[in-house]
PDB file of C-alpha atoms in Angstrom:
ATOM      1  CA  MET L  54       4.802   6.896 -18.122  1.00  0.00           C
ATOM      2  CA  VAL L  55       4.751   3.174 -18.474  1.00  0.00           C
ATOM      3  CA  PHE L  56       6.634   0.548 -16.604  1.00  0.00           C
ATOM      4  CA  MET L  57      10.178   0.022 -17.623  1.00  0.00           C
ATOM      5  CA  ARG L  58      13.199  -2.122 -16.803  1.00  0.00           C
ATOM      6  CA  ASN L  59      15.033   0.282 -14.552  1.00  0.00           C
ATOM      7  CA  ASN L  60      12.003   0.597 -12.294  1.00  0.00           C
ATOM      8  CA  PRO L  61      12.479   1.083  -8.639  1.00  0.00           C
ATOM      9  CA  ASP L  62      12.337  -1.994  -6.147  1.00  0.00           C
ATOM     10  CA  LEU L  63       8.736  -1.451  -4.920  1.00  0.00           C
ATOM     11  CA  VAL L  64       7.418  -1.302  -8.233  1.00  0.00           C
ATOM     12  CA  ASN L  65       9.303  -4.286  -9.616  1.00  0.00           C
ATOM     13  CA  HIS L  66       7.999  -6.406  -6.870  1.00  0.00           C
ATOM     14  CA  TYR L  67       4.569  -5.554  -7.530  1.00  0.00           C
ATOM     15  CA  LEU L  68       5.236  -6.687 -11.151  1.00  0.00           C
ATOM     16  CA  ARG L  69       5.931  -9.695  -9.896  1.00  0.00           C
ATOM     17  CA  PHE L  70       2.417 -10.137  -8.617  1.00  0.00           C
ATOM     18  CA  CYS L  71       1.192  -8.810 -11.990  1.00  0.00           C
ATOM     19  CA  ARG L  72       3.068 -11.811 -13.878  1.00  0.00           C
ATOM     20  CA  LEU L  73       1.625 -14.466 -11.539  1.00  0.00           C
ATOM     21  CA  ARG L  74      -1.664 -13.170 -12.234  1.00  0.00           C
ATOM     22  CA  SER L  75      -1.473 -13.182 -15.851  1.00  0.00           C
ATOM     23  CA  ASP L  76       0.027 -16.493 -15.567  1.00  0.00           C
ATOM     24  CA  TYR L  77      -2.830 -17.687 -14.047  1.00  0.00           C
ATOM     25  CA  LEU L  78      -5.321 -15.927 -16.112  1.00  0.00           C
ATOM     26  CA  SER L  79      -3.923 -17.229 -19.316  1.00  0.00           C
ATOM     27  CA  SER L  80      -2.981 -21.078 -18.409  1.00  0.00           C
ATOM     28  CA  LYS L  81      -4.880 -21.700 -14.813  1.00  0.00           C
ATOM     29  CA  ASP L  82      -1.659 -22.352 -13.312  1.00  0.00           C
ATOM     30  CA  LEU L  83      -0.139 -20.398 -10.378  1.00  0.00           C
ATOM     31  CA  ASP L  84       3.608 -21.336  -9.847  1.00  0.00           C
ATOM     32  CA  VAL L  85       4.818 -19.497  -6.855  1.00  0.00           C
ATOM     33  CA  GLY L  86       8.150 -20.989  -7.270  1.00  0.00           C
ATOM     34  CA  ARG L  87       8.674 -18.779  -9.946  1.00  0.00           C
ATOM     35  CA  TYR L  88      10.546 -16.261  -7.610  1.00  0.00           C
ATOM     36  CA  ASN L  89      12.573 -17.119  -4.865  1.00  0.00           C
ATOM     37  CA  PHE L  90      11.881 -14.046  -2.507  1.00  0.00           C
ATOM     38  CA  TYR L  91       8.725 -12.224  -1.747  1.00  0.00           C
ATOM     39  CA  TYR L  92       8.166  -8.791  -0.177  1.00  0.00           C
ATOM     40  CA  PRO L  93       4.706  -8.044   0.924  1.00  0.00           C
ATOM     41  CA  VAL L  94       3.891  -5.601  -2.046  1.00  0.00           C
ATOM     42  CA  THR L  95       3.803  -9.028  -4.234  1.00  0.00           C
ATOM     43  CA  ILE L  96       2.505 -11.184  -1.235  1.00  0.00           C
ATOM     44  CA  LEU L  97      -0.775  -9.220  -0.221  1.00  0.00           C
ATOM     45  CA  PRO L  98      -2.277  -8.850  -3.506  1.00  0.00           C
ATOM     46  CA  LEU L  99      -1.363 -12.446  -4.477  1.00  0.00           C
ATOM     47  CA  ILE L 100      -2.811 -13.888  -1.336  1.00  0.00           C
ATOM     48  CA  ASN L 101      -6.137 -11.955  -2.122  1.00  0.00           C
ATOM     49  CA  PHE L 102      -6.241 -13.133  -5.681  1.00  0.00           C
ATOM     50  CA  ILE L 103      -5.575 -16.531  -4.547  1.00  0.00           C
ATOM     51  CA  LYS L 104      -8.699 -16.132  -2.164  1.00  0.00           C
ATOM     52  CA  GLU L 105     -10.685 -14.327  -4.556  1.00  0.00           C
ATOM     53  CA  HIS L 106     -10.333 -17.220  -7.702  1.00  0.00           C
ATOM     54  CA  SER L 107     -10.213 -19.915  -4.929  1.00  0.00           C
ATOM     55  CA  ILE L 108      -6.902 -21.138  -6.309  1.00  0.00           C
ATOM     56  CA  LYS L 109      -4.764 -24.070  -4.836  1.00  0.00           C
ATOM     57  CA  TYR L 110      -1.377 -22.755  -5.445  1.00  0.00           C
ATOM     58  CA  VAL L 111       1.794 -24.768  -6.230  1.00  0.00           C
ATOM     59  CA  TYR L 112       3.658 -24.893  -3.164  1.00  0.00           C
ATOM     60  CA  HIS L 113       7.211 -23.268  -3.200  1.00  0.00           C
ATOM     61  CA  PRO L 114       9.549 -25.564  -3.755  1.00  0.00           C
ATOM     62  CA  ASN L 115      12.257 -23.616  -0.961  1.00  0.00           C
ATOM     63  CA  ALA L 116      11.036 -24.989   2.297  1.00  0.00           C
ATOM     64  CA  GLY L 117      11.938 -21.591   4.089  1.00  0.00           C
ATOM     65  CA  VAL L 118       9.754 -19.635   1.684  1.00  0.00           C
ATOM     66  CA  ASN L 119       6.830 -21.915   2.043  1.00  0.00           C
ATOM     67  CA  ARG L 120       7.023 -21.727   5.723  1.00  0.00           C
ATOM     68  CA  TYR L 121       6.848 -17.846   5.627  1.00  0.00           C
ATOM     69  CA  LEU L 122       4.021 -18.003   3.322  1.00  0.00           C
ATOM     70  CA  SER L 123       2.044 -20.285   5.446  1.00  0.00           C
ATOM     71  CA  ILE L 124       3.075 -18.229   8.625  1.00  0.00           C
ATOM     72  CA  ILE L 125       2.278 -14.767   7.166  1.00  0.00           C
ATOM     73  CA  THR L 126      -1.393 -16.087   5.963  1.00  0.00           C
ATOM     74  CA  SER L 127      -2.131 -17.507   9.610  1.00  0.00           C
ATOM     75  CA  SER L 128      -4.731 -16.255  11.641  1.00  0.00           C
ATOM     76  CA  SER L 129      -2.706 -17.371  14.998  1.00  0.00           C
ATOM     77  CA  PRO L 130      -3.569 -15.092  17.933  1.00  0.00           C
ATOM     78  CA  TYR L 131      -0.899 -11.921  18.091  1.00  0.00           C
ATOM     79  CA  ARG L 132       2.169 -12.532  19.719  1.00  0.00           C
ATOM     80  CA  SER L 133       4.404  -9.678  20.418  1.00  0.00           C
ATOM     81  CA  GLY L 134       8.325  -9.866  19.590  1.00  0.00           C
ATOM     82  CA  LYS L 135       7.714 -10.757  16.025  1.00  0.00           C
ATOM     83  CA  THR L 136       9.278  -9.193  12.929  1.00  0.00           C
ATOM     84  CA  TYR L 137       5.870  -9.154  11.190  1.00  0.00           C
ATOM     85  CA  VAL L 138       2.087  -8.518  11.290  1.00  0.00           C
ATOM     86  CA  PRO L 139       0.556 -11.151   9.262  1.00  0.00           C
ATOM     87  CA  ILE L 140      -2.084 -10.689   6.593  1.00  0.00           C
ATOM     88  CA  VAL L 141      -5.091  -8.975   8.782  1.00  0.00           C
ATOM     89  CA  GLU L 142      -8.626  -8.091   7.225  1.00  0.00           C
ATOM     90  CA  LEU L 143      -9.394  -4.465   8.093  1.00  0.00           C
ATOM     91  CA  PRO L 144     -12.614  -4.291  10.070  1.00  0.00           C
ATOM     92  CA  TYR L 145     -15.572  -2.270   8.630  1.00  0.00           C
ATOM     93  CA  ALA L 146     -15.361  -0.063  11.732  1.00  0.00           C
ATOM     94  CA  ARG L 147     -12.174   2.334  11.843  1.00  0.00           C
ATOM     95  CA  THR L 148     -12.439   2.327  15.768  1.00  0.00           C
ATOM     96  CA  LYS L 149     -11.362  -1.427  15.739  1.00  0.00           C
ATOM     97  CA  LEU L 150      -8.225  -0.850  13.712  1.00  0.00           C
ATOM     98  CA  ASP L 151      -6.212   0.517  16.348  1.00  0.00           C
ATOM     99  CA  PHE L 152      -4.934  -2.587  17.779  1.00  0.00           C
ATOM    100  CA  THR L 153      -3.743  -3.695  14.659  1.00  0.00           C
ATOM    101  CA  LEU L 154      -1.868  -0.180  13.718  1.00  0.00           C
ATOM    102  CA  LYS L 155      -0.381  -0.599  17.177  1.00  0.00           C
ATOM    103  CA  ARG L 156       1.113  -4.083  16.074  1.00  0.00           C
ATOM    104  CA  ILE L 157       2.788  -2.174  13.104  1.00  0.00           C
ATOM    105  CA  ILE L 158       4.074   0.444  15.284  1.00  0.00           C
ATOM    106  CA  ASN L 159       5.569  -1.877  17.815  1.00  0.00           C
ATOM    107  CA  LEU L 160       7.713  -3.455  14.963  1.00  0.00           C
ATOM    108  CA  VAL L 161       9.614   0.154  15.253  1.00  0.00           C
ATOM    109  CA  SER L 162       9.153   0.531  19.027  1.00  0.00           C
ATOM    110  CA  LYS L 163      12.563  -0.969  19.736  1.00  0.00           C
ATOM    111  CA  TYR L 164      14.230   1.854  17.766  1.00  0.00           C
ATOM    112  CA  GLY L 165      12.436   4.689  20.145  1.00  0.00           C
ATOM    113  CA  GLY L 166       9.581   6.784  19.643  1.00  0.00           C
ATOM    114  CA  SER L 167       8.908   8.406  16.145  1.00  0.00           C
ATOM    115  CA  ASP L 168       5.699  10.680  16.117  1.00  0.00           C
ATOM    116  CA  ALA L 169       5.930  11.351  12.469  1.00  0.00           C
ATOM    117  CA  PHE L 170       5.789   7.313  11.525  1.00  0.00           C
ATOM    118  CA  ASN L 171       2.778   7.035  13.806  1.00  0.00           C
ATOM    119  CA  TYR L 172       1.002   9.926  12.140  1.00  0.00           C
ATOM    120  CA  VAL L 173       1.627   8.755   9.030  1.00  0.00           C
ATOM    121  CA  ILE L 174       0.295   5.090   9.597  1.00  0.00           C
ATOM    122  CA  TYR L 175      -2.898   6.388  11.255  1.00  0.00           C
ATOM    123  CA  GLU L 176      -3.625   9.001   8.488  1.00  0.00           C
ATOM    124  CA  LEU L 177      -3.304   6.654   5.365  1.00  0.00           C
ATOM    125  CA  SER L 178      -5.303   4.424   7.121  1.00  0.00           C
ATOM    126  CA  GLU L 179      -7.874   7.101   7.882  1.00  0.00           C
ATOM    127  CA  ASN L 180      -7.748   7.721   4.345  1.00  0.00           C
ATOM    128  CA  ILE L 181      -9.009   4.342   3.739  1.00  0.00           C
ATOM    129  CA  TYR L 182     -12.152   4.596   6.008  1.00  0.00           C
ATOM    130  CA  GLU L 183     -12.830   7.885   4.737  1.00  0.00           C
ATOM    131  CA  HIS L 184     -12.862   7.593   0.827  1.00  0.00           C
ATOM    132  CA  SER L 185     -12.698   3.706  -0.408  1.00  0.00           C
ATOM    133  CA  ASN L 186     -16.169   2.682   0.384  1.00  0.00           C
ATOM    134  CA  PHE L 187     -14.167  -0.890   0.321  1.00  0.00           C
ATOM    135  CA  ARG L 188     -16.215  -4.409   0.857  1.00  0.00           C
ATOM    136  CA  ASN L 189     -12.753  -5.916   1.859  1.00  0.00           C
ATOM    137  CA  ALA L 190      -9.407  -4.714   2.809  1.00  0.00           C
ATOM    138  CA  PHE L 191      -5.886  -6.206   3.904  1.00  0.00           C
ATOM    139  CA  LEU L 192      -2.586  -5.071   5.381  1.00  0.00           C
ATOM    140  CA  MET L 193       0.607  -6.891   6.294  1.00  0.00           C
ATOM    141  CA  ALA L 194       3.663  -5.733   7.476  1.00  0.00           C
ATOM    142  CA  GLN L 195       7.269  -7.361   7.632  1.00  0.00           C
ATOM    143  CA  ARG L 196      10.401  -5.790   9.545  1.00  0.00           C
ATOM    144  CA  TYR L 197      13.682  -6.456   7.475  1.00  0.00           C
ATOM    145  CA  SER L 198      17.227  -5.586   8.930  1.00  0.00           C
ATOM    146  CA  ASN L 199      17.431  -1.918   7.557  1.00  0.00           C
ATOM    147  CA  PHE L 200      13.561  -1.228   6.611  1.00  0.00           C
ATOM    148  CA  LEU L 201      10.068  -1.765   7.296  1.00  0.00           C
ATOM    149  CA  GLU L 202       7.860  -2.622   4.518  1.00  0.00           C
ATOM    150  CA  ILE L 203       3.788  -2.179   4.856  1.00  0.00           C
ATOM    151  CA  CYS L 204       1.161  -3.003   2.406  1.00  0.00           C
ATOM    152  CA  ILE L 205      -2.471  -2.459   2.626  1.00  0.00           C
ATOM    153  CA  LEU L 206      -4.998  -2.473  -0.111  1.00  0.00           C
ATOM    154  CA  ASP L 207      -8.700  -2.501  -0.663  1.00  0.00           C
ATOM    155  CA  ASN L 208     -11.284  -3.325  -3.239  1.00  0.00           C
ATOM    156  CA  GLY L 209     -13.129   0.153  -2.879  1.00  0.00           C
ATOM    157  CA  VAL L 210     -13.863   2.990  -5.224  1.00  0.00           C
ATOM    158  CA  THR L 211     -10.456   3.619  -6.097  1.00  0.00           C
ATOM    159  CA  ILE L 212      -8.786   7.398  -5.948  1.00  0.00           C
ATOM    160  CA  PRO L 213      -9.659   7.960  -9.380  1.00  0.00           C
ATOM    161  CA  GLY L 214     -13.251   6.752  -9.124  1.00  0.00           C
ATOM    162  CA  ASN L 215     -13.372   8.855  -6.008  1.00  0.00           C
ATOM    163  CA  ILE L 216     -12.121  12.186  -7.775  1.00  0.00           C
ATOM    164  CA  MET L 217     -14.205  11.645 -10.691  1.00  0.00           C
ATOM    165  CA  ASN L 218     -17.601  11.096  -8.394  1.00  0.00           C
ATOM    166  CA  ASN L 219     -16.967  14.365  -6.405  1.00  0.00           C
ATOM    167  CA  TYR L 220     -15.785  16.213  -9.460  1.00  0.00           C
ATOM    168  CA  PRO L 221     -17.730  15.366 -12.492  1.00  0.00           C
ATOM    169  CA  ASP L 222     -15.724  18.035 -14.623  1.00  0.00           C
ATOM    170  CA  MET L 223     -12.535  15.534 -14.136  1.00  0.00           C
ATOM    171  CA  SER L 224     -14.445  12.387 -15.512  1.00  0.00           C
ATOM    172  CA  LYS L 225     -12.228  12.115 -18.499  1.00  0.00           C
ATOM    173  CA  GLU L 226      -8.906  12.635 -16.826  1.00  0.00           C
ATOM    174  CA  GLU L 227      -6.552   9.623 -16.961  1.00  0.00           C
ATOM    175  CA  ASP L 228      -6.279   7.728 -13.554  1.00  0.00           C
ATOM    176  CA  TYR L 229      -2.819   8.549 -12.880  1.00  0.00           C
ATOM    177  CA  GLN L 230      -3.746  12.288 -13.262  1.00  0.00           C
ATOM    178  CA  ALA L 231      -6.327  11.843 -10.515  1.00  0.00           C
ATOM    179  CA  ILE L 232      -3.866  10.143  -8.268  1.00  0.00           C
ATOM    180  CA  TYR L 233      -1.606  13.365  -8.941  1.00  0.00           C
ATOM    181  CA  ASP L 234      -4.698  15.460  -8.013  1.00  0.00           C
ATOM    182  CA  ALA L 235      -5.065  13.718  -4.730  1.00  0.00           C
ATOM    183  CA  ILE L 236      -1.474  14.126  -3.932  1.00  0.00           C
ATOM    184  CA  GLU L 237      -1.154  17.722  -4.619  1.00  0.00           C
ATOM    185  CA  GLY L 238      -4.238  18.511  -2.237  1.00  0.00           C
ATOM    186  CA  LEU L 239      -7.567  18.241  -3.975  1.00  0.00           C
ATOM    187  CA  SER L 240      -9.922  17.305  -1.324  1.00  0.00           C
ATOM    188  CA  THR L 241     -12.862  15.230  -1.159  1.00  0.00           C
ATOM    189  CA  LYS L 242     -13.435  15.416   2.512  1.00  0.00           C
ATOM    190  CA  LYS L 243     -16.928  15.833   3.659  1.00  0.00           C
ATOM    191  CA  GLU L 244     -15.967  17.666   7.037  1.00  0.00           C
ATOM    192  CA  GLU L 245     -13.260  20.078   8.031  1.00  0.00           C
ATOM    193  CA  GLY L 246     -10.650  19.516  10.393  1.00  0.00           C
ATOM    194  CA  ARG L 247     -10.312  15.740   9.623  1.00  0.00           C
ATOM    195  CA  GLY L 248      -6.479  15.545   9.208  1.00  0.00           C
ATOM    196  CA  TYR L 249      -4.568  17.218   6.100  1.00  0.00           C
ATOM    197  CA  GLY L 250      -4.998  14.923   3.467  1.00  0.00           C
ATOM    198  CA  LEU L 251      -3.234  12.439   1.406  1.00  0.00           C
ATOM    199  CA  GLY L 252      -0.498  15.019   0.118  1.00  0.00           C
ATOM    200  CA  SER L 253       0.757  16.054   3.449  1.00  0.00           C
ATOM    201  CA  SER L 254       1.022  12.478   4.474  1.00  0.00           C
ATOM    202  CA  VAL L 255       2.895  11.652   1.646  1.00  0.00           C
ATOM    203  CA  LYS L 256       5.510  14.408   1.895  1.00  0.00           C
ATOM    204  CA  LEU L 257       6.197  13.671   5.759  1.00  0.00           C
ATOM    205  CA  PHE L 258       6.573   9.919   4.825  1.00  0.00           C
ATOM    206  CA  THR L 259       8.830  10.515   1.886  1.00  0.00           C
ATOM    207  CA  LYS L 260      10.439  13.807   2.758  1.00  0.00           C
ATOM    208  CA  GLY L 261      10.715  13.532   6.490  1.00  0.00           C
ATOM    209  CA  LEU L 262      11.033  10.282   6.944  1.00  0.00           C
ATOM    210  CA  GLU L 263      12.810   9.484   3.542  1.00  0.00           C
ATOM    211  CA  GLY L 264      10.716   6.428   2.907  1.00  0.00           C
ATOM    212  CA  LYS L 265       9.520   5.109  -0.378  1.00  0.00           C
ATOM    213  CA  LEU L 266       6.015   4.857  -1.625  1.00  0.00           C
ATOM    214  CA  PHE L 267       4.214   2.961  -4.221  1.00  0.00           C
ATOM    215  CA  ILE L 268       0.455   3.513  -5.164  1.00  0.00           C
ATOM    216  CA  VAL L 269      -1.649   1.756  -7.558  1.00  0.00           C
ATOM    217  CA  SER L 270      -5.258   2.480  -8.053  1.00  0.00           C
ATOM    218  CA  ARG L 271      -7.304   1.506 -11.247  1.00  0.00           C
ATOM    219  CA  CYS L 272      -5.170   2.256 -14.350  1.00  0.00           C
ATOM    220  CA  GLY L 273      -2.745   4.572 -12.737  1.00  0.00           C
ATOM    221  CA  ALA L 274       0.109   4.329 -10.217  1.00  0.00           C
ATOM    222  CA  CYS L 275       2.804   6.702  -8.341  1.00  0.00           C
ATOM    223  CA  TYR L 276       6.323   6.073  -7.070  1.00  0.00           C
ATOM    224  CA  ILE L 277       7.449   8.612  -4.621  1.00  0.00           C
ATOM    225  CA  ASP L 278      10.749   8.625  -2.821  1.00  0.00           C
ATOM    226  CA  LYS L 279      12.746  11.724  -1.478  1.00  0.00           C
ATOM    227  CA  SER L 280      13.790  12.699  -5.120  1.00  0.00           C
ATOM    228  CA  LYS L 281      10.620  13.178  -6.883  1.00  0.00           C
ATOM    229  CA  PRO L 282       7.280  11.380  -7.771  1.00  0.00           C
ATOM    230  CA  THR L 283       6.863   9.274 -10.971  1.00  0.00           C
ATOM    231  CA  TYR L 284       3.586   8.506 -12.502  1.00  0.00           C
ATOM    232  CA  TYR L 285       2.401   5.708 -14.364  1.00  0.00           C
ATOM    233  CA  LYS L 286      -0.330   5.074 -16.952  1.00  0.00           C
ATOM    234  CA  LEU L 287      -1.173   1.237 -16.522  1.00  0.00           C
ATOM    235  CA  ASN L 288      -2.583  -1.458 -19.425  1.00  0.00           C
ATOM    236  CA  SER L 289      -4.928  -4.176 -18.005  1.00  0.00           C
ATOM    237  CA  SER L 290      -2.444  -6.729 -16.970  1.00  0.00           C
ATOM    238  CA  HIS L 291      -1.072  -4.171 -14.220  1.00  0.00           C
ATOM    239  CA  ARG L 292      -4.220  -2.754 -13.091  1.00  0.00           C
ATOM    240  CA  TRP L 293      -5.450  -2.663  -9.461  1.00  0.00           C
ATOM    241  CA  ASP L 294      -9.534  -2.580  -8.990  1.00  0.00           C
ATOM    242  CA  GLY L 295      -9.215  -0.849  -5.648  1.00  0.00           C
ATOM    243  CA  THR L 296      -6.321   0.876  -4.255  1.00  0.00           C
ATOM    244  CA  LEU L 297      -2.742  -0.657  -3.171  1.00  0.00           C
ATOM    245  CA  ILE L 298      -0.331   1.119  -1.041  1.00  0.00           C
ATOM    246  CA  SER L 299       2.836  -0.192  -0.301  1.00  0.00           C
ATOM    247  CA  MET L 300       5.469   1.695   1.417  1.00  0.00           C
ATOM    248  CA  ARG L 301       9.048   1.362   3.028  1.00  0.00           C
ATOM    249  CA  VAL L 302      10.512   3.376   5.765  1.00  0.00           C
ATOM    250  CA  PRO L 303      14.249   3.150   6.771  1.00  0.00           C
ATOM    251  CA  LEU L 304      15.398   1.694  10.052  1.00  0.00           C
ATOM    252  CA  PRO L 305      15.555   3.396  12.530  1.00  0.00           C
ATOM    253  CA  PRO L 306      12.855   6.084  11.406  1.00  0.00           C
ATOM    254  CA  ARG L 307      14.082   9.597  11.555  1.00  0.00           C
ATOM    255  CA  ASN L 308      12.687  12.000  14.353  1.00  0.00           C
ATOM    256  CA  VAL L 309      11.235  14.848  12.674  1.00  0.00           C
ATOM    257  CA  ASP L 310       9.049  17.770  12.937  1.00  0.00           C
ATOM    258  CA  ILE L 311       5.624  16.905  11.908  1.00  0.00           C
ATOM    259  CA  TYR L 312       4.704  20.650  11.408  1.00  0.00           C
ATOM    260  CA  GLN L 313       7.152  21.002   8.684  1.00  0.00           C
ATOM    261  CA  TYR L 314       4.965  18.644   6.643  1.00  0.00           C
ATOM    262  CA  ILE L 315       1.228  19.009   7.524  1.00  0.00           C
ATOM    263  CA  TYR L 316      -0.677  21.810   6.479  1.00  0.00           C
ATOM    264  CA  PRO L 317      -3.922  22.249   4.420  1.00  0.00           C
ATOM    265  CA  GLN L 318      -3.120  21.280   0.878  1.00  0.00           C
ATOM    266  CA  SER L 319      -5.899  22.945  -0.647  1.00  0.00           C
ATOM    267  CA  ASP L 320      -8.796  25.401   0.340  1.00  0.00           C
ATOM    268  CA  LYS L 321     -11.057  23.313  -2.442  1.00  0.00           C
ATOM    269  CA  LYS L 322     -13.336  21.194  -0.211  1.00  0.00           C
ATOM    270  CA  LEU L 323     -16.872  19.639  -1.150  1.00  0.00           C
TER     271      LEU L 323
END
């Protein structure tokens, strides 16, 4: 299906970024004051777009919003006790990412331990390093009163690109179908025993933690919550040349049995 008026909140806030991007590409004018509130799913791709195009954007007329955008893009040293993790560039070496992931985990640590939440964060980041071959990747997180939102994006080969590179017979699939394949367990892992795949992480996050997940990769997208997934075929104004994942987890995070949700999704390995 295509995007509609009654989209989930995560989808609608990604569409805010798409409108701002389209406005700039058509008029060379970027007015961030068009919206009075920004979630990570809008901020992260927008700041990435601004950097890529060396744009001097119009400051937000609301001083509070303008200050927040300045803080979230700051590279100031990390201090504990904050409600956010500002935009961070992912290092090329996966082992150097642990410090940033621990900062995200610390955002929910006051509620007590959640092995399921920790597992999902590490597994989704592992997927980026295993499959995307990114040149640039970024993440940010923000804790609100009743949920935490995390957004990660990269400019890698995309989920559809990775599937089609490894399974040439699927080269004519629509991009949203390739995302469906990945979530349903089609694996492109080169090694056995390296986690249980995207499908298990998605199931644990949406069914176990009752979180909400939005994935955009090339011209395909998927929104998943505890009810059911919705897949989208995107036009050029909505596409993302790489992979963007935005997720919201309710606070406090639920303590669930990880092993109810993680298991090998498919025996089909390369």
